[in-house]
mmCIF file of C-alpha atoms in Angstrom:
data_model
loop_
_atom_site.group_PDB
_atom_site.id
_atom_site.type_symbol
_atom_site.label_atom_id
_atom_site.label_comp_id
_atom_site.label_asym_id
_atom_site.label_seq_id
_atom_site.Cartn_x
_atom_site.Cartn_y
_atom_site.Cartn_z
ATOM 1 C CA UNK A 1 8.362 11.477 20.828
ATOM 2 C CA UNK A 2 9.837 11.297 17.338
ATOM 3 C CA UNK A 3 8.587 9.658 14.152
ATOM 4 C CA UNK A 4 11.244 7.756 12.220
ATOM 5 C CA UNK A 5 11.443 5.774 8.997
ATOM 6 C CA UNK A 6 14.750 3.997 9.585
ATOM 7 C CA UNK A 7 17.059 2.964 12.408
ATOM 8 C CA UNK A 8 19.576 5.584 11.249
ATOM 9 C CA UNK A 9 17.233 8.383 12.325
ATOM 10 C CA UNK A 10 16.941 7.241 15.943
ATOM 11 C CA UNK A 11 20.260 8.475 17.433
ATOM 12 C CA UNK A 12 19.684 12.001 16.099
ATOM 13 C CA UNK A 13 16.153 12.044 17.465
ATOM 14 C CA UNK A 14 17.317 11.127 20.961
ATOM 15 C CA UNK A 15 20.243 13.549 20.747
ATOM 16 C CA UNK A 16 17.691 16.308 20.095
ATOM 17 C CA UNK A 17 15.713 15.397 23.200
ATOM 18 C CA UNK A 18 13.134 12.854 22.039
ATOM 19 C CA UNK A 19 11.605 11.003 24.990
ATOM 20 C CA UNK A 20 10.702 8.029 22.822
ATOM 21 C CA UNK A 21 9.797 6.906 19.304
ATOM 22 C CA UNK A 22 6.092 7.462 18.848
ATOM 23 C CA UNK A 23 6.059 5.841 15.422
ATOM 24 C CA UNK A 24 8.632 3.715 13.638
ATOM 25 C CA UNK A 25 7.285 3.469 10.089
ATOM 26 C CA UNK A 26 8.528 -0.065 9.482
ATOM 27 C CA UNK A 27 7.146 -0.184 5.928
ATOM 28 C CA UNK A 28 10.151 1.878 4.855
ATOM 29 C CA UNK A 29 12.266 -1.265 5.312
ATOM 30 C CA UNK A 30 10.205 -2.959 2.593
ATOM 31 C CA UNK A 31 10.327 -0.190 -0.002
ATOM 32 C CA UNK A 32 12.777 0.558 -2.840
ATOM 33 C CA UNK A 33 14.073 -3.002 -3.055
ATOM 34 C CA UNK A 34 13.429 -6.243 -4.958
ATOM 35 C CA UNK A 35 12.419 -8.476 -2.048
ATOM 36 C CA UNK A 36 11.232 -8.194 1.529
ATOM 37 C CA UNK A 37 13.770 -7.855 4.357
ATOM 38 C CA UNK A 38 14.356 -11.152 6.132
ATOM 39 C CA UNK A 39 13.921 -11.708 9.859
ATOM 40 C CA UNK A 40 17.554 -11.067 10.738
ATOM 41 C CA UNK A 41 17.737 -7.753 8.858
ATOM 42 C CA UNK A 42 14.574 -6.542 10.572
ATOM 43 C CA UNK A 43 15.728 -7.794 13.969
ATOM 44 C CA UNK A 44 18.997 -5.866 13.684
ATOM 45 C CA UNK A 45 17.237 -2.647 12.602
ATOM 46 C CA UNK A 46 14.657 -2.845 15.397
ATOM 47 C CA UNK A 47 17.269 -3.760 18.002
ATOM 48 C CA UNK A 48 19.453 -0.834 16.930
ATOM 49 C CA UNK A 49 16.598 1.602 17.625
ATOM 50 C CA UNK A 50 15.822 0.045 21.005
ATOM 51 C CA UNK A 51 19.454 0.208 22.053
ATOM 52 C CA UNK A 52 19.603 3.862 20.984
ATOM 53 C CA UNK A 53 16.473 4.507 23.069
ATOM 54 C CA UNK A 54 18.174 3.286 26.277
ATOM 55 C CA UNK A 55 14.920 2.188 27.862
ATOM 56 C CA UNK A 56 12.701 4.879 26.376
ATOM 57 C CA UNK A 57 9.555 3.563 24.625
ATOM 58 C CA UNK A 58 9.716 2.663 20.939
ATOM 59 C CA UNK A 59 6.408 2.067 19.127
ATOM 60 C CA UNK A 60 6.809 -0.201 16.111
ATOM 61 C CA UNK A 61 3.951 0.220 13.651
ATOM 62 C CA UNK A 62 3.574 -2.949 11.634
ATOM 63 C CA UNK A 63 3.991 -2.612 7.882
ATOM 64 C CA UNK A 64 1.538 -0.109 6.430
ATOM 65 C CA UNK A 65 1.947 -1.214 2.831
ATOM 66 C CA UNK A 66 -0.403 -1.591 -0.084
ATOM 67 C CA UNK A 67 -2.767 1.134 -1.251
ATOM 68 C CA UNK A 68 -0.701 4.245 -1.917
ATOM 69 C CA UNK A 69 2.534 2.485 -0.825
ATOM 70 C CA UNK A 70 3.050 0.037 -3.652
ATOM 71 C CA UNK A 71 5.559 -2.794 -3.174
ATOM 72 C CA UNK A 72 6.219 -4.304 -6.624
ATOM 73 C CA UNK A 73 7.316 -7.740 -5.384
ATOM 74 C CA UNK A 74 3.980 -8.272 -3.579
ATOM 75 C CA UNK A 75 1.988 -7.818 -6.807
ATOM 76 C CA UNK A 76 -0.892 -5.967 -5.151
ATOM 77 C CA UNK A 77 -3.086 -4.524 -7.967
ATOM 78 C CA UNK A 78 -3.230 -0.769 -8.500
ATOM 79 C CA UNK A 79 -6.393 0.825 -7.109
ATOM 80 C CA UNK A 80 -8.427 3.875 -8.053
ATOM 81 C CA UNK A 81 -8.806 4.922 -4.428
ATOM 82 C CA UNK A 82 -5.835 3.452 -2.538
ATOM 83 C CA UNK A 83 -6.552 5.247 0.748
ATOM 84 C CA UNK A 84 -9.753 3.201 1.031
ATOM 85 C CA UNK A 85 -8.190 0.104 -0.443
ATOM 86 C CA UNK A 86 -6.290 -3.086 0.207
ATOM 87 C CA UNK A 87 -3.595 -1.958 2.630
ATOM 88 C CA UNK A 88 -2.056 -2.287 6.085
ATOM 89 C CA UNK A 89 -3.800 -4.786 8.397
ATOM 90 C CA UNK A 90 -6.178 -5.748 5.587
ATOM 91 C CA UNK A 91 -3.406 -7.504 3.646
ATOM 92 C CA UNK A 92 -1.868 -9.388 6.577
ATOM 93 C CA UNK A 93 -3.948 -12.584 6.258
ATOM 94 C CA UNK A 94 -2.948 -12.963 2.590
ATOM 95 C CA UNK A 95 0.704 -12.256 3.375
ATOM 96 C CA UNK A 96 0.674 -14.050 6.710
ATOM 97 C CA UNK A 97 4.229 -15.389 6.463
ATOM 98 C CA UNK A 98 5.528 -11.897 5.763
ATOM 99 C CA UNK A 99 3.620 -10.579 8.762
ATOM 100 C CA UNK A 100 4.786 -13.379 11.060
ATOM 101 C CA UNK A 101 8.381 -12.704 10.081
ATOM 102 C CA UNK A 102 7.961 -9.101 11.166
ATOM 103 C CA UNK A 103 6.348 -10.127 14.456
ATOM 104 C CA UNK A 104 9.227 -12.531 15.142
ATOM 105 C CA UNK A 105 11.783 -9.784 14.521
ATOM 106 C CA UNK A 106 9.984 -7.277 16.750
ATOM 107 C CA UNK A 107 9.500 -9.787 19.571
ATOM 108 C CA UNK A 108 13.148 -10.804 19.437
ATOM 109 C CA UNK A 109 14.376 -7.214 19.342
ATOM 110 C CA UNK A 110 12.010 -6.334 22.172
ATOM 111 C CA UNK A 111 14.242 -8.244 24.583
ATOM 112 C CA UNK A 112 16.745 -5.373 24.186
ATOM 113 C CA UNK A 113 14.509 -2.497 25.209
ATOM 114 C CA UNK A 114 11.080 -0.990 25.743
ATOM 115 C CA UNK A 115 9.136 -2.071 22.645
ATOM 116 C CA UNK A 116 5.451 -1.546 21.861
ATOM 117 C CA UNK A 117 3.493 -2.823 18.860
ATOM 118 C CA UNK A 118 0.931 -0.778 16.934
ATOM 119 C CA UNK A 119 -1.414 -1.953 14.161
ATOM 120 C CA UNK A 120 -2.461 0.466 11.381
ATOM 121 C CA UNK A 121 -5.786 0.875 9.582
ATOM 122 C CA UNK A 122 -7.838 -1.220 12.013
ATOM 123 C CA UNK A 123 -11.593 -0.910 11.527
ATOM 124 C CA UNK A 124 -13.046 -3.916 13.345
ATOM 125 C CA UNK A 125 -12.492 -5.931 16.507
ATOM 126 C CA UNK A 126 -12.111 -9.161 14.513
ATOM 127 C CA UNK A 127 -8.864 -7.832 13.061
ATOM 128 C CA UNK A 128 -7.368 -7.335 16.518
ATOM 129 C CA UNK A 129 -8.488 -10.760 17.727
ATOM 130 C CA UNK A 130 -6.745 -12.283 14.702
ATOM 131 C CA UNK A 131 -3.585 -10.253 15.422
ATOM 132 C CA UNK A 132 -3.540 -11.399 19.056
ATOM 133 C CA UNK A 133 -3.803 -15.034 18.001
ATOM 134 C CA UNK A 134 -0.963 -14.596 15.501
ATOM 135 C CA UNK A 135 1.151 -12.959 18.205
ATOM 136 C CA UNK A 136 0.587 -15.890 20.527
ATOM 137 C CA UNK A 137 1.451 -18.379 17.772
ATOM 138 C CA UNK A 138 4.699 -16.538 17.039
ATOM 139 C CA UNK A 139 5.587 -16.376 20.746
ATOM 140 C CA UNK A 140 5.029 -20.124 21.045
ATOM 141 C CA UNK A 141 7.223 -20.767 17.995
ATOM 142 C CA UNK A 142 10.068 -18.598 19.347
ATOM 143 C CA UNK A 143 9.859 -20.315 22.730
ATOM 144 C CA UNK A 144 9.971 -23.762 21.149
ATOM 145 C CA UNK A 145 13.085 -22.705 19.201
ATOM 146 C CA UNK A 146 14.740 -21.367 22.334
ATOM 147 C CA UNK A 147 15.086 -17.868 20.851
ATOM 148 C CA UNK A 148 15.288 -14.929 23.257
ATOM 149 C CA UNK A 149 12.308 -12.595 22.977
ATOM 150 C CA UNK A 150 10.277 -10.196 25.077
ATOM 151 C CA UNK A 151 7.406 -11.526 27.146
ATOM 152 C CA UNK A 152 6.000 -7.984 27.408
ATOM 153 C CA UNK A 153 4.892 -6.304 24.175
ATOM 154 C CA UNK A 154 2.014 -3.846 24.706
ATOM 155 C CA UNK A 155 -0.407 -3.907 21.771
ATOM 156 C CA UNK A 156 -2.011 -0.772 20.389
ATOM 157 C CA UNK A 157 -3.910 0.397 17.334
ATOM 158 C CA UNK A 158 -4.050 3.472 15.162
ATOM 159 C CA UNK A 159 -7.328 5.344 15.563
ATOM 160 C CA UNK A 160 -7.686 6.602 12.013
ATOM 161 C CA UNK A 161 -10.867 4.923 10.719
ATOM 162 C CA UNK A 162 -14.050 6.532 12.092
ATOM 163 C CA UNK A 163 -15.695 3.181 12.861
ATOM 164 C CA UNK A 164 -13.150 2.622 15.645
ATOM 165 C CA UNK A 165 -14.230 5.829 17.404
ATOM 166 C CA UNK A 166 -17.789 4.529 17.714
ATOM 167 C CA UNK A 167 -16.786 1.195 19.275
ATOM 168 C CA UNK A 168 -13.707 2.397 21.145
ATOM 169 C CA UNK A 169 -15.029 0.847 24.370
ATOM 170 C CA UNK A 170 -14.835 -2.608 22.775
ATOM 171 C CA UNK A 171 -11.213 -2.040 21.795
ATOM 172 C CA UNK A 172 -10.353 -0.908 25.327
ATOM 173 C CA UNK A 173 -10.958 -4.480 26.455
ATOM 174 C CA UNK A 174 -8.501 -5.922 23.907
ATOM 175 C CA UNK A 175 -5.612 -3.475 23.454
ATOM 176 C CA UNK A 176 -3.226 -1.585 25.723
ATOM 177 C CA UNK A 177 -2.972 1.815 24.031
ATOM 178 C CA UNK A 178 -4.200 3.981 21.160
ATOM 179 C CA UNK A 179 -2.535 6.419 18.784
ATOM 180 C CA UNK A 180 -4.825 8.888 17.039
ATOM 181 C CA UNK A 181 -3.865 9.379 13.396
ATOM 182 C CA UNK A 182 -5.434 12.776 12.775
ATOM 183 C CA UNK A 183 -4.452 13.063 9.106
ATOM 184 C CA UNK A 184 -6.314 9.938 8.049
ATOM 185 C CA UNK A 185 -9.083 10.374 10.620
ATOM 186 C CA UNK A 186 -9.767 13.825 9.177
ATOM 187 C CA UNK A 187 -9.796 12.701 5.560
ATOM 188 C CA UNK A 188 -12.076 9.736 6.260
ATOM 189 C CA UNK A 189 -14.446 11.762 8.412
ATOM 190 C CA UNK A 190 -14.732 14.643 5.950
ATOM 191 C CA UNK A 191 -14.443 12.482 2.775
ATOM 192 C CA UNK A 192 -11.514 14.630 1.618
ATOM 193 C CA UNK A 193 -8.387 13.181 0.017
ATOM 194 C CA UNK A 194 -5.561 14.859 1.928
ATOM 195 C CA UNK A 195 -3.234 14.547 -1.063
ATOM 196 C CA UNK A 196 -5.585 16.379 -3.424
ATOM 197 C CA UNK A 197 -4.328 19.962 -3.545
ATOM 198 C CA UNK A 198 -7.640 21.170 -4.974
ATOM 199 C CA UNK A 199 -9.224 20.269 -1.632
ATOM 200 C CA UNK A 200 -6.642 21.894 0.622
ATOM 201 C CA UNK A 201 -9.030 24.629 1.710
ATOM 202 C CA UNK A 202 -11.567 22.010 2.848
ATOM 203 C CA UNK A 203 -9.145 19.829 4.823
ATOM 204 C CA UNK A 204 -9.649 21.010 8.389
ATOM 205 C CA UNK A 205 -8.209 18.968 11.267
ATOM 206 C CA UNK A 206 -10.081 21.308 13.641
ATOM 207 C CA UNK A 207 -13.475 20.549 12.120
ATOM 208 C CA UNK A 208 -15.996 20.072 14.928
ATOM 209 C CA UNK A 209 -16.760 16.509 13.756
ATOM 210 C CA UNK A 210 -13.075 15.553 13.965
ATOM 211 C CA UNK A 211 -12.698 17.163 17.388
ATOM 212 C CA UNK A 212 -15.753 15.312 18.680
ATOM 213 C CA UNK A 213 -14.318 12.001 17.456
ATOM 214 C CA UNK A 214 -11.024 12.710 19.202
ATOM 215 C CA UNK A 215 -12.875 13.705 22.358
ATOM 216 C CA UNK A 216 -14.977 10.551 22.274
ATOM 217 C CA UNK A 217 -11.853 8.437 21.811
ATOM 218 C CA UNK A 218 -10.138 10.072 24.772
#
């Protein structure tokens, strides 16, 4: 499967033999602009990818913004350690309308293909229970408005925070799939900033602790 940051990258990925989109980095739609994309703009981008996929799976990762991905119009304060900061799923309750707009667009686009939803930076079960309630609320709103949307949207999470590995059995009861984010899982497990070049020699994705976490998750 291919990782993409925009709908324009999808046709080339499939032309080169991709069997799906393993990660659509939707936060790219929010960056380098003065305001957030509205529901229709997102819907059209997501639908374009699903149509290009021709039934192959497309995993939409909800906006992984904040922290090191600063969005000026959201006015999230700068942080000394953004990788451990206020980002991804942690900001969704504060920016709930922004998040619901994205869910609406993904659910609507999902009627045109094989869409899956993935949540980044999860560290507790409470976050997923909140997400599932928001999803249901958005589904109900779309139904009441008579808007076409998918009734089937598998829900998954990124396994990138070590706490998830230790309670993975609890998550198995609430989500449909997992995606292991080895870059972040490695840096959090080894306490090594993966963007600090001085630590390159210490950053080891094959460290026995990382491998054991992946094995436990599987």
